[in-house]
CSV table of C-alpha atoms in Angstrom, one decimal:
chain,number,residue,atom,x,y,z
N,8,MET,CA,-20.1,-17.5,30.1
N,9,ASP,CA,-17.9,-19.1,27.4
N,10,ASP,CA,-17.0,-16.7,24.7
N,11,SER,CA,-15.2,-18.9,22.6
N,12,ARG,CA,-18.2,-21.2,22.0
N,13,HIS,CA,-20.1,-18.3,20.7
N,14,ALA,CA,-17.2,-17.0,18.7
N,15,THR,CA,-16.6,-20.3,17.0
N,16,ASP,CA,-20.1,-21.3,16.0
N,17,GLY,CA,-20.7,-18.3,13.9
N,18,ARG,CA,-22.5,-15.9,16.0
N,19,PRO,CA,-20.8,-12.7,17.3
N,20,GLY,CA,-18.4,-13.1,20.3
N,21,ASP,CA,-15.2,-12.5,22.0
N,22,LEU,CA,-12.1,-14.7,21.0
N,23,THR,CA,-8.7,-14.8,22.5
N,24,VAL,CA,-6.1,-16.6,20.3
N,25,GLY,CA,-3.1,-18.1,22.2
N,26,ALA,CA,0.2,-17.1,19.8
N,27,PRO,CA,3.5,-16.3,20.4
N,28,ALA,CA,3.4,-12.7,20.6
N,29,GLY,CA,0.7,-13.2,23.6
N,30,ALA,CA,-3.1,-14.0,24.1
N,31,LEU,CA,-4.7,-11.7,21.6
N,32,THR,CA,-8.5,-10.9,22.4
N,33,GLY,CA,-10.7,-10.1,19.1
N,34,ARG,CA,-14.4,-10.0,18.1
N,35,VAL,CA,-15.7,-12.8,15.6
N,36,SER,CA,-18.5,-11.8,13.7
N,37,GLY,CA,-20.0,-14.0,10.7
N,38,GLY,CA,-17.4,-16.8,10.7
N,39,VAL,CA,-14.4,-13.7,10.6
N,40,LEU,CA,-12.2,-12.9,13.5
N,41,ARG,CA,-10.5,-9.7,13.5
N,42,ILE,CA,-8.1,-8.8,16.4
N,43,HIS,CA,-7.4,-4.9,15.8
N,44,THR,CA,-4.3,-2.9,16.2
N,45,ILE,CA,-1.8,-5.4,18.2
N,46,PRO,CA,1.6,-3.8,18.8
N,47,TYR,CA,4.6,-5.0,17.0
N,48,ALA,CA,7.4,-2.7,17.7
N,49,THR,CA,8.2,0.1,20.0
N,50,ALA,CA,10.8,2.9,19.0
N,51,GLU,CA,11.6,6.6,20.6
N,52,PRO,CA,10.8,9.1,18.0
N,53,PHE,CA,13.8,9.3,15.3
N,54,ARG,CA,15.0,6.0,16.7
N,55,PRO,CA,15.2,2.5,15.6
N,56,SER,CA,12.5,0.2,16.4
N,57,THR,CA,12.7,-3.1,18.4
N,58,PRO,CA,10.3,-6.1,18.6
N,59,ALA,CA,7.2,-5.1,20.9
N,60,PRO,CA,7.9,-8.0,23.7
N,61,PRO,CA,4.7,-10.8,24.1
N,62,GLY,CA,2.1,-10.2,26.2
N,63,PRO,CA,-1.8,-10.0,26.5
N,64,HIS,CA,-3.8,-7.6,23.8
N,65,ASP,CA,-7.4,-6.5,23.9
N,66,GLY,CA,-8.1,-6.1,20.2
N,67,ARG,CA,-11.6,-5.6,20.4
N,68,GLU,CA,-11.7,-2.1,19.2
N,69,PRO,CA,-9.1,-0.2,17.4
N,70,ILE,CA,-6.5,1.9,18.7
N,71,GLY,CA,-5.9,5.2,17.0
N,72,ASP,CA,-8.0,7.1,14.7
N,73,PRO,CA,-8.6,4.4,11.8
N,74,LEU,CA,-11.6,6.9,10.4
N,75,GLY,CA,-9.0,10.2,10.4
N,76,ASP,CA,-11.5,12.6,11.7
N,77,GLY,CA,-10.3,13.0,15.0
N,78,SER,CA,-12.6,10.4,16.6
N,79,GLY,CA,-10.2,7.4,17.7
N,80,THR,CA,-8.4,7.3,20.6
N,81,ALA,CA,-4.8,8.2,21.6
N,82,LEU,CA,-1.9,5.9,20.3
N,83,ARG,CA,0.3,4.3,22.4
N,84,GLU,CA,3.5,5.8,23.6
N,85,GLY,CA,6.1,4.0,22.7
N,86,VAL,CA,4.0,2.0,19.8
N,87,GLY,CA,2.3,4.7,17.9
N,88,HIS,CA,1.7,3.6,14.4
N,89,MET,CA,3.5,0.3,14.8
N,90,GLN,CA,0.4,-1.7,15.0
N,91,LEU,CA,-1.2,-4.4,12.8
N,92,THR,CA,-4.6,-5.7,12.5
N,93,VAL,CA,-5.4,-9.3,11.6
N,94,THR,CA,-8.8,-10.3,10.2
N,95,ALA,CA,-8.5,-14.4,9.7
N,96,PRO,CA,-11.7,-16.8,9.2
N,97,VAL,CA,-12.2,-18.1,12.6
N,98,ASP,CA,-12.4,-21.9,11.2
N,99,GLY,CA,-8.5,-21.9,10.6
N,100,VAL,CA,-7.2,-20.6,14.0
N,101,GLY,CA,-5.5,-23.7,15.5
N,102,ALA,CA,-6.3,-23.2,19.1
N,103,ALA,CA,-8.4,-20.3,21.0
N,104,ALA,CA,-8.8,-19.7,24.9
N,105,SER,CA,-11.7,-17.4,26.4
N,106,PRO,CA,-10.6,-14.7,28.8
N,107,ASP,CA,-11.1,-17.1,31.7
N,108,GLY,CA,-8.7,-19.4,30.2
N,109,ALA,CA,-10.8,-22.0,28.7
N,110,SER,CA,-9.7,-23.5,25.7
N,111,SER,CA,-11.9,-24.3,22.5
N,112,ALA,CA,-9.8,-25.9,19.7
N,113,GLY,CA,-10.4,-24.6,16.1
N,114,GLY,CA,-11.3,-26.4,13.0
N,115,SER,CA,-8.7,-28.0,11.1
N,116,VAL,CA,-8.9,-26.9,7.6
N,117,GLY,CA,-5.0,-26.8,6.1
N,118,ALA,CA,-2.7,-23.3,6.2
N,119,ARG,CA,-3.9,-20.5,4.7
N,120,PRO,CA,-2.4,-17.8,2.6
N,121,ILE,CA,-1.4,-15.0,4.3
N,122,LEU,CA,-2.5,-11.6,2.9
N,123,LEU,CA,-0.4,-8.3,4.0
N,124,TRP,CA,-1.7,-4.7,3.3
N,125,ILE,CA,0.1,-1.6,3.7
N,126,HIS,CA,-2.2,1.2,3.6
N,127,GLY,CA,-1.4,4.6,1.7
N,128,GLY,CA,-1.9,7.9,2.6
N,129,ARG,CA,1.4,9.8,0.7
N,130,PHE,CA,3.2,8.6,4.3
N,131,GLU,CA,1.7,10.9,6.2
N,132,GLU,CA,-1.6,9.5,7.0
N,133,GLY,CA,-3.3,6.3,7.6
N,134,HIS,CA,-4.4,3.5,9.9
N,135,PRO,CA,-4.3,-0.6,9.6
N,136,SER,CA,-8.0,-0.6,10.9
N,137,GLU,CA,-9.7,1.9,8.7
N,138,PRO,CA,-13.1,0.7,7.1
N,139,TRP,CA,-12.4,1.8,3.5
N,140,CYS,CA,-9.6,-0.8,3.6
N,141,SER,CA,-11.6,-3.5,5.3
N,142,THR,CA,-9.8,-7.2,4.4
N,143,ARG,CA,-13.4,-9.1,5.6
N,144,ARG,CA,-14.1,-10.3,2.4
N,145,PHE,CA,-10.9,-11.9,2.0
N,146,ALA,CA,-11.1,-13.8,5.0
N,147,GLU,CA,-14.4,-15.0,3.9
N,148,GLU,CA,-12.9,-16.7,1.2
N,149,GLY,CA,-10.5,-18.5,3.4
N,150,ILE,CA,-7.5,-15.9,3.7
N,151,VAL,CA,-5.6,-14.6,6.4
N,152,ALA,CA,-5.1,-10.8,6.3
N,153,VAL,CA,-2.8,-8.8,7.9
N,154,SER,CA,-2.9,-4.9,7.7
N,155,LEU,CA,0.5,-3.1,8.9
N,156,GLY,CA,0.4,0.2,10.2
N,157,TYR,CA,4.1,2.1,9.9
N,158,ARG,CA,5.8,5.7,11.1
N,159,LYS,CA,5.1,8.5,9.1
N,160,ARG,CA,6.4,11.8,7.8
N,161,PHE,CA,9.9,12.2,9.0
N,162,ASP,CA,10.0,10.0,11.7
N,163,GLY,CA,9.6,7.1,9.8
N,164,PHE,CA,11.5,8.5,6.3
N,165,TRP,CA,13.7,10.8,7.3
N,166,ARG,CA,17.4,10.6,5.6
N,167,THR,CA,20.3,12.2,5.5
N,168,ARG,CA,22.8,12.8,2.4
N,169,GLY,CA,24.9,9.3,3.2
N,170,ASP,CA,22.3,7.0,4.0
N,171,GLY,CA,22.2,5.3,0.4
N,172,ARG,CA,19.7,3.4,-1.3
N,173,ILE,CA,17.4,0.3,-0.1
N,174,GLY,CA,19.1,-2.7,-0.9
N,175,ARG,CA,22.4,-1.6,-1.4
N,176,PRO,CA,25.6,-2.4,0.9
N,177,GLY,CA,25.9,-0.4,3.6
N,178,ALA,CA,22.4,1.7,3.4
N,179,ALA,CA,20.5,3.2,6.1
N,180,PRO,CA,17.1,2.0,5.3
N,181,TYR,CA,14.0,4.4,5.9
N,182,ARG,CA,13.2,3.6,9.6
N,183,ALA,CA,9.4,2.6,8.6
N,184,VAL,CA,11.0,-0.1,6.6
N,185,ASP,CA,13.0,-1.4,9.5
N,186,ASP,CA,9.6,-1.2,11.1
N,187,LEU,CA,7.8,-3.4,8.6
N,188,LEU,CA,10.6,-6.0,8.8
N,189,ILE,CA,9.6,-6.4,12.1
N,190,ALA,CA,6.1,-6.7,11.1
N,191,LEU,CA,6.9,-9.3,8.5
N,192,ARG,CA,8.9,-11.3,10.9
N,193,TRP,CA,5.8,-11.0,13.5
N,194,VAL,CA,3.4,-12.5,10.7
N,195,ARG,CA,5.8,-15.2,10.4
N,196,ASP,CA,6.0,-16.2,14.1
N,197,ASN,CA,2.5,-15.7,14.7
N,198,ALA,CA,0.8,-17.3,11.3
N,199,ALA,CA,0.2,-20.6,12.8
N,200,ALA,CA,-1.9,-19.6,15.8
N,201,PHE,CA,-4.0,-18.6,13.1
N,202,GLY,CA,-4.0,-21.6,10.7
N,203,ALA,CA,-2.2,-19.4,8.2
N,204,ASP,CA,1.0,-20.6,6.0
N,205,PRO,CA,4.2,-18.4,6.3
N,206,GLY,CA,5.5,-19.8,3.1
N,207,ASN,CA,2.8,-18.5,1.1
N,208,VAL,CA,2.8,-14.9,1.7
N,209,THR,CA,1.4,-11.9,-0.6
N,210,LEU,CA,2.7,-8.6,0.1
N,211,SER,CA,0.2,-5.6,-0.9
N,212,GLY,CA,-0.5,-1.9,-1.1
N,213,GLN,CA,-2.1,1.4,-2.7
N,214,SER,CA,-0.6,4.7,-3.5
N,215,ALA,CA,2.1,5.1,-0.5
N,216,GLY,CA,1.4,1.6,0.6
N,217,ALA,CA,2.3,0.2,-2.8
N,218,GLY,CA,5.5,2.1,-2.7
N,219,LEU,CA,6.3,0.8,0.9
N,220,ALA,CA,5.4,-2.8,-0.5
N,221,LEU,CA,7.9,-2.7,-3.5
N,222,ALA,CA,10.8,-1.1,-1.2
N,223,LEU,CA,10.2,-4.2,1.3
N,224,ALA,CA,10.6,-6.6,-1.9
N,225,SER,CA,13.1,-4.9,-2.7
N,226,ASP,CA,15.0,-5.4,0.4
N,227,PRO,CA,17.4,-8.4,1.0
N,228,ARG,CA,16.1,-8.8,4.4
N,229,SER,CA,12.8,-10.0,3.2
N,230,GLU,CA,13.4,-12.7,1.5
N,231,GLY,CA,12.2,-15.6,2.5
N,232,LEU,CA,9.2,-13.3,4.4
N,233,VAL,CA,7.5,-12.1,1.0
N,234,HIS,CA,6.6,-14.5,-2.0
N,235,ARG,CA,4.8,-12.3,-4.5
N,236,VAL,CA,4.0,-8.8,-4.5
N,237,ILE,CA,0.8,-6.9,-5.5
N,238,ALA,CA,1.0,-2.9,-6.2
N,239,MET,CA,-1.7,-0.7,-7.1
N,240,SER,CA,-1.1,2.9,-8.2
N,241,PRO,CA,2.6,2.8,-6.8
N,242,GLY,CA,3.7,6.3,-4.9
N,243,LEU,CA,7.1,6.5,-5.0
N,244,SER,CA,9.2,9.7,-4.8
N,245,ARG,CA,11.3,11.5,-7.0
N,246,GLY,CA,12.9,13.9,-4.4
N,247,SER,CA,13.0,12.2,-1.0
N,248,GLY,CA,16.1,13.2,0.8
N,249,SER,CA,17.2,15.7,-2.0
N,250,ALA,CA,19.6,18.6,-1.3
N,251,LEU,CA,16.6,21.0,-1.4
N,252,ARG,CA,14.5,18.9,1.1
N,253,ARG,CA,17.1,18.7,3.6
N,254,LEU,CA,18.1,22.2,3.5
N,255,LEU,CA,14.3,23.2,4.5
N,256,ALA,CA,14.3,20.5,7.1
N,257,ARG,CA,17.4,21.8,8.4
N,258,ILE,CA,15.7,25.6,8.0
N,259,GLY,CA,12.6,23.9,9.8
N,260,GLY,CA,14.8,23.0,13.1
N,261,VAL,CA,15.5,19.3,12.0
N,262,GLY,CA,19.1,18.4,12.3
N,263,PRO,CA,20.9,15.0,11.1
N,264,SER,CA,19.3,12.8,13.2
N,265,GLY,CA,16.2,14.6,13.9
N,266,THR,CA,14.2,15.7,16.9
N,267,ALA,CA,11.9,14.6,19.2
N,268,ASP,CA,9.8,18.3,19.5
N,269,PRO,CA,6.6,17.8,17.7
N,270,GLY,CA,6.3,21.5,16.6
N,271,ILE,CA,9.9,21.5,15.3
N,272,ILE,CA,8.7,18.3,13.4
N,273,ASP,CA,5.4,19.6,12.0
N,274,ARG,CA,7.1,23.1,10.8
N,275,ALA,CA,9.8,21.6,9.2
N,276,TYR,CA,7.6,18.8,7.4
N,277,ARG,CA,5.2,21.6,6.3
N,278,LEU,CA,8.2,23.4,4.6
N,279,VAL,CA,9.4,20.4,2.8
N,280,ALA,CA,5.7,19.5,1.6
N,281,ALA,CA,5.4,22.7,0.2
N,282,VAL,CA,8.0,22.2,-2.2
N,283,ALA,CA,6.6,18.9,-3.7
N,284,PRO,CA,3.0,19.5,-4.6
N,285,THR,CA,3.3,16.9,-7.1
N,286,ASP,CA,5.5,14.6,-5.3
N,287,THR,CA,5.4,13.0,-1.8
N,288,ALA,CA,7.4,15.1,0.5
N,289,VAL,CA,9.1,11.5,2.1
N,290,GLY,CA,9.3,7.8,0.8
N,291,PRO,CA,11.0,5.4,-1.0
N,292,ARG,CA,12.6,6.6,-4.4
N,293,ILE,CA,12.0,5.3,-7.8
N,294,ARG,CA,15.7,4.4,-8.4
N,295,GLU,CA,15.5,2.4,-5.3
N,296,ILE,CA,13.1,-0.2,-6.7
N,297,ARG,CA,14.6,-3.7,-7.4
N,298,PRO,CA,11.5,-6.1,-6.9
N,299,ARG,CA,13.0,-9.8,-6.0
N,300,VAL,CA,9.9,-11.4,-6.3
N,301,PRO,CA,6.5,-12.0,-8.6
N,302,LEU,CA,4.7,-8.8,-9.0
N,303,MET,CA,1.6,-7.6,-10.2
N,304,VAL,CA,1.4,-3.7,-10.8
N,305,THR,CA,-1.6,-1.6,-11.4
N,306,ALA,CA,-2.5,2.0,-12.1
N,307,THR,CA,-5.9,4.0,-13.2
N,308,SER,CA,-5.7,5.9,-16.6
N,309,GLU,CA,-7.1,9.0,-14.8
N,310,GLU,CA,-5.4,9.0,-11.2
N,311,PHE,CA,-5.5,12.9,-10.4
N,312,HIS,CA,-8.0,13.8,-13.4
N,313,PHE,CA,-10.3,14.6,-10.7
N,314,VAL,CA,-8.3,17.1,-8.9
N,315,PRO,CA,-10.4,20.8,-9.2
N,316,PRO,CA,-7.2,23.1,-10.2
N,317,LEU,CA,-6.0,20.5,-12.8
N,318,ILE,CA,-9.8,20.2,-14.5
N,319,ARG,CA,-9.1,24.2,-14.5
N,320,ALA,CA,-6.0,24.4,-15.9
N,321,ASP,CA,-6.7,22.0,-19.0
N,322,GLY,CA,-9.4,24.5,-19.8
N,323,LEU,CA,-7.3,27.2,-20.4
N,324,PRO,CA,-6.0,28.1,-23.7
N,325,GLY,CA,-2.3,26.8,-24.3
N,326,ALA,CA,-2.8,23.8,-21.7
N,327,ARG,CA,-0.6,21.5,-24.2
N,328,ALA,CA,2.3,23.6,-24.2
N,329,ALA,CA,2.0,23.9,-20.3
N,330,ALA,CA,1.9,20.6,-19.8
N,331,ARG,CA,4.8,19.9,-21.8
N,332,VAL,CA,7.0,22.2,-19.5
N,333,ILE,CA,5.4,20.6,-16.3
N,334,GLY,CA,6.3,17.2,-17.9
N,335,ALA,CA,9.8,18.5,-18.7
N,336,ALA,CA,9.9,19.5,-14.9
N,337,HIS,CA,9.0,15.9,-14.0
N,338,GLY,CA,11.6,14.5,-16.0
N,339,GLY,CA,9.4,14.0,-18.9
N,340,LEU,CA,11.0,14.7,-21.9
N,341,GLY,CA,9.4,12.7,-24.5
N,342,PRO,CA,6.1,13.5,-26.3
N,343,LEU,CA,2.8,13.6,-24.5
N,344,PRO,CA,1.4,10.2,-24.4
N,345,PRO,CA,-1.7,9.8,-26.9
N,346,GLU,CA,-4.3,9.3,-24.3
N,347,ALA,CA,-3.6,12.8,-22.9
N,348,GLY,CA,-6.4,13.9,-25.1
N,349,ASP,CA,-8.0,17.0,-23.8
N,350,ARG,CA,-6.7,16.4,-20.3
N,351,PRO,CA,-3.3,17.0,-20.7
N,352,ILE,CA,-1.9,18.9,-17.6
N,353,GLY,CA,-4.2,16.3,-15.5
N,354,GLY,CA,-2.5,13.8,-17.4
N,355,VAL,CA,0.9,14.7,-17.0
N,356,ILE,CA,0.5,15.1,-13.4
N,357,SER,CA,-1.1,11.6,-13.2
N,358,ASP,CA,1.9,10.0,-15.5
N,359,ALA,CA,4.7,11.9,-13.3
N,360,ALA,CA,3.3,10.8,-10.0
N,361,ILE,CA,1.7,7.4,-10.4
N,362,ARG,CA,1.9,5.8,-14.1
N,363,ALA,CA,5.9,6.4,-15.0
N,364,SER,CA,6.9,4.6,-11.6
N,365,ALA,CA,4.4,2.0,-12.6
N,366,VAL,CA,6.1,1.4,-15.8
N,367,ALA,CA,9.4,1.6,-14.2
N,368,VAL,CA,8.9,-0.8,-11.7
N,369,ALA,CA,7.2,-3.7,-14.4
N,370,ASP,CA,10.0,-2.9,-16.6
N,371,SER,CA,12.7,-3.5,-13.9
N,372,SER,CA,10.8,-6.4,-12.6
N,373,VAL,CA,10.9,-8.1,-16.0
N,374,ALA,CA,14.6,-7.2,-16.4
N,375,ALA,CA,15.5,-8.8,-12.9
N,376,GLY,CA,13.9,-11.8,-14.3
N,377,MET,CA,10.7,-11.8,-12.0
N,378,PRO,CA,7.5,-12.9,-13.5
N,379,THR,CA,5.1,-9.8,-14.1
N,380,TRP,CA,1.4,-9.0,-14.4
N,381,VAL,CA,0.2,-5.3,-15.3
N,382,GLY,CA,-3.2,-4.0,-15.4
N,383,GLU,CA,-5.3,-0.6,-15.9
N,384,PHE,CA,-8.6,0.2,-14.6
N,385,ARG,CA,-10.3,2.8,-17.3
N,386,PRO,CA,-14.2,4.4,-17.9
N,387,GLY,CA,-16.3,2.5,-19.2
N,388,GLU,CA,-20.2,1.4,-18.4
N,389,GLY,CA,-20.8,1.1,-14.8
N,390,THR,CA,-19.4,2.9,-11.8
N,391,GLY,CA,-17.0,2.9,-8.8
N,392,ILE,CA,-16.1,4.8,-5.9
N,393,GLY,CA,-13.8,7.4,-6.0
N,394,PRO,CA,-11.1,9.0,-3.6
N,395,ASP,CA,-13.9,11.3,-2.0
N,396,GLY,CA,-16.3,8.4,-1.3
N,397,ARG,CA,-18.4,9.1,-4.4
N,398,VAL,CA,-20.0,7.6,-7.2
N,399,THR,CA,-18.0,7.8,-10.4
N,400,ASP,CA,-18.0,6.4,-13.8
N,401,GLY,CA,-14.1,7.5,-14.3
N,402,ALA,CA,-10.9,5.9,-13.3
N,403,PRO,CA,-9.4,8.2,-10.6
N,404,HIS,CA,-7.3,7.2,-8.0
N,405,CYS,CA,-8.5,5.2,-4.9
N,406,VAL,CA,-11.2,3.7,-7.6
N,407,ASP,CA,-9.0,0.3,-7.5
N,408,LEU,CA,-9.8,-0.2,-3.6
N,409,PRO,CA,-13.2,-1.5,-3.4
N,410,ARG,CA,-12.4,-3.9,-6.3
N,411,PHE,CA,-9.4,-5.1,-4.6
N,412,PHE,CA,-11.4,-5.5,-1.2
N,413,GLY,CA,-14.4,-6.9,-3.1
N,414,ARG,CA,-16.8,-4.4,-2.2
N,415,GLU,CA,-17.6,-3.8,-5.8
N,416,ASP,CA,-20.3,-6.3,-6.6
N,417,GLY,CA,-19.7,-7.8,-10.0
N,418,HIS,CA,-16.0,-6.4,-10.9
N,419,PRO,CA,-13.6,-9.4,-12.1
N,420,PHE,CA,-10.4,-7.8,-10.2
N,421,HIS,CA,-11.0,-9.2,-6.8
N,422,GLY,CA,-11.3,-12.5,-8.1
N,423,GLU,CA,-8.4,-12.2,-10.1
N,424,VAL,CA,-6.2,-11.3,-7.0
N,425,VAL,CA,-7.8,-13.9,-4.7
N,426,SER,CA,-6.0,-16.3,-7.9
N,427,PHE,CA,-2.8,-14.5,-7.3
N,428,ILE,CA,-2.5,-14.6,-3.7
N,429,ARG,CA,-3.4,-18.7,-3.8
N,430,THR,CA,-1.4,-19.7,-6.9
N,431,GLY,CA,0.5,-16.8,-8.0
N,432,ASP,CA,-1.0,-16.6,-11.1
N,433,PRO,CA,-4.1,-14.1,-11.8
N,434,GLY,CA,-5.0,-15.5,-15.0
N,435,TRP,CA,-3.7,-13.1,-17.7
N,436,PRO,CA,-1.0,-13.2,-20.0
N,437,ARG,CA,2.4,-12.1,-18.4
N,438,TYR,CA,4.2,-8.7,-19.1
N,439,SER,CA,7.1,-9.5,-21.3
N,440,PRO,CA,9.0,-7.5,-23.9
N,441,PRO,CA,8.4,-7.1,-27.1
N,442,GLU,CA,4.4,-7.5,-26.6
N,443,ARG,CA,4.5,-6.1,-22.8
N,444,THR,CA,0.7,-7.4,-22.7
N,445,GLY,CA,-1.4,-6.0,-19.8
N,446,ARG,CA,-4.8,-6.6,-18.6
N,447,ILE,CA,-7.5,-3.4,-19.3
N,448,TRP,CA,-10.5,-3.0,-16.9
N,449,TYR,CA,-13.3,-0.9,-18.6
N,450,GLY,CA,-16.2,0.5,-16.4
N,451,GLY,CA,-17.2,-0.7,-12.9
N,452,GLY,CA,-19.4,-3.3,-11.5
N,453,HIS,CA,-21.4,-5.9,-13.5
N,454,LEU,CA,-20.9,-3.9,-16.6
N,455,ALA,CA,-17.0,-3.8,-16.1
N,456,VAL,CA,-15.4,-5.7,-19.0
N,457,GLU,CA,-11.6,-6.6,-19.6
N,458,ALA,CA,-9.5,-7.1,-22.4
N,459,ASP,CA,-5.8,-7.7,-22.9
N,460,GLU,CA,-3.6,-5.2,-24.7
N,461,PRO,CA,-0.2,-4.9,-25.9
N,462,ASP,CA,1.9,-2.6,-24.0
N,463,PRO,CA,-0.5,0.0,-22.3
N,464,TRP,CA,1.8,2.1,-20.6
N,465,GLY,CA,3.9,2.7,-23.9
N,466,GLY,CA,3.0,6.4,-24.5
N,467,VAL,CA,4.3,6.8,-20.6
N,468,ARG,CA,7.3,4.9,-21.3
N,469,ARG,CA,8.1,7.3,-24.1
N,470,MET,CA,7.4,10.3,-22.4
N,471,PHE,CA,9.5,9.7,-19.2
N,472,SER,CA,12.1,7.3,-20.9
N,473,ARG,CA,15.0,9.7,-19.5
N,474,ARG,CA,14.0,9.8,-15.9
């Protein structure tokens, strides 16, 4: 049977794409081709990565654990998480061949824009084929999407005192950033095989993934490989690589150049993570971010309000006084933002972890002369899906994901993202002093409404102005 014929006429089937990276086999369903977990780099633990050699790849099923429940397969030795998943409209594939070598020409529809996606997970977990972040809807709308994996924890982010900052002369960037730069070059070199335009690339991510997207966009080596960035609820670290964390890692057994012993790595990482309950244990730092391309950055108004200990703490007497102390410990010496309301502790933790990074990144982007757009998700009529997968009428961390990927029917955000990917303009006013206008989305689904508001993060900026 010629599977390529079945793949291109809209029915399910297998399809092999001839690309510079090799013969890449995936599955087609409903006009969308998906090739899972293609290796893009190889490396020894704690060592620099190099591009993966070209070769055939069976990507009909993902390699690894996309569900995060232990049900997946073992990662490949030497590749690990350095793999990517391509989701593309099959009618844009330039040339395809079935596994037995028969050729089949794809439709010629012009070069498609590219969306790169970096998953979150505190720089600790996640997978490029996780169902929660399926890019299928983008492919159905004519966008070639590539989801990027990367090395995690100490293997991807360990740094020493002299490493310097990303983008600075002589700096030694995080290995995960080096890995992802190889992935960006893989996308550039293989774009034509999927009918994609390497000159129209939007890099996106959420939480830790947004932090990595911003780090890549701040690295001069990404010039020409990324043309705009979407950073949702950016997770950036305040203390990554600090003297205390280096000391704890040493106590755990990780020396200056790392170690390949998994038991030692795990023990040392737990020690470091224990002193960072409201910060990522590793990862790019806020002051390293200097976006070099147009930027869209968003947050939610209740990022971590849903966390049970914070709910209980906000119900205790003296919660506002405690919030001021917690804020000061996180570099927030200004007044509590007015929107803290009856959730001062939850608000301060949310602001310290996410919203303060969002406003700092937006302000630095504008200062660098980059076109910048900001937005925030807030409660309102209608519901969304929270981080635990349950329906919510609030605006917690991760409520943006179904909206971004087009799974929350009726919410306008997905369409605005598609406009940004295609044209570089999401359709609302730019964020620029003195007004600093931002787009606000209230509520979820078909009941969501949106409005523009001057300086939606003004209170956060004032509290964390000295950070």
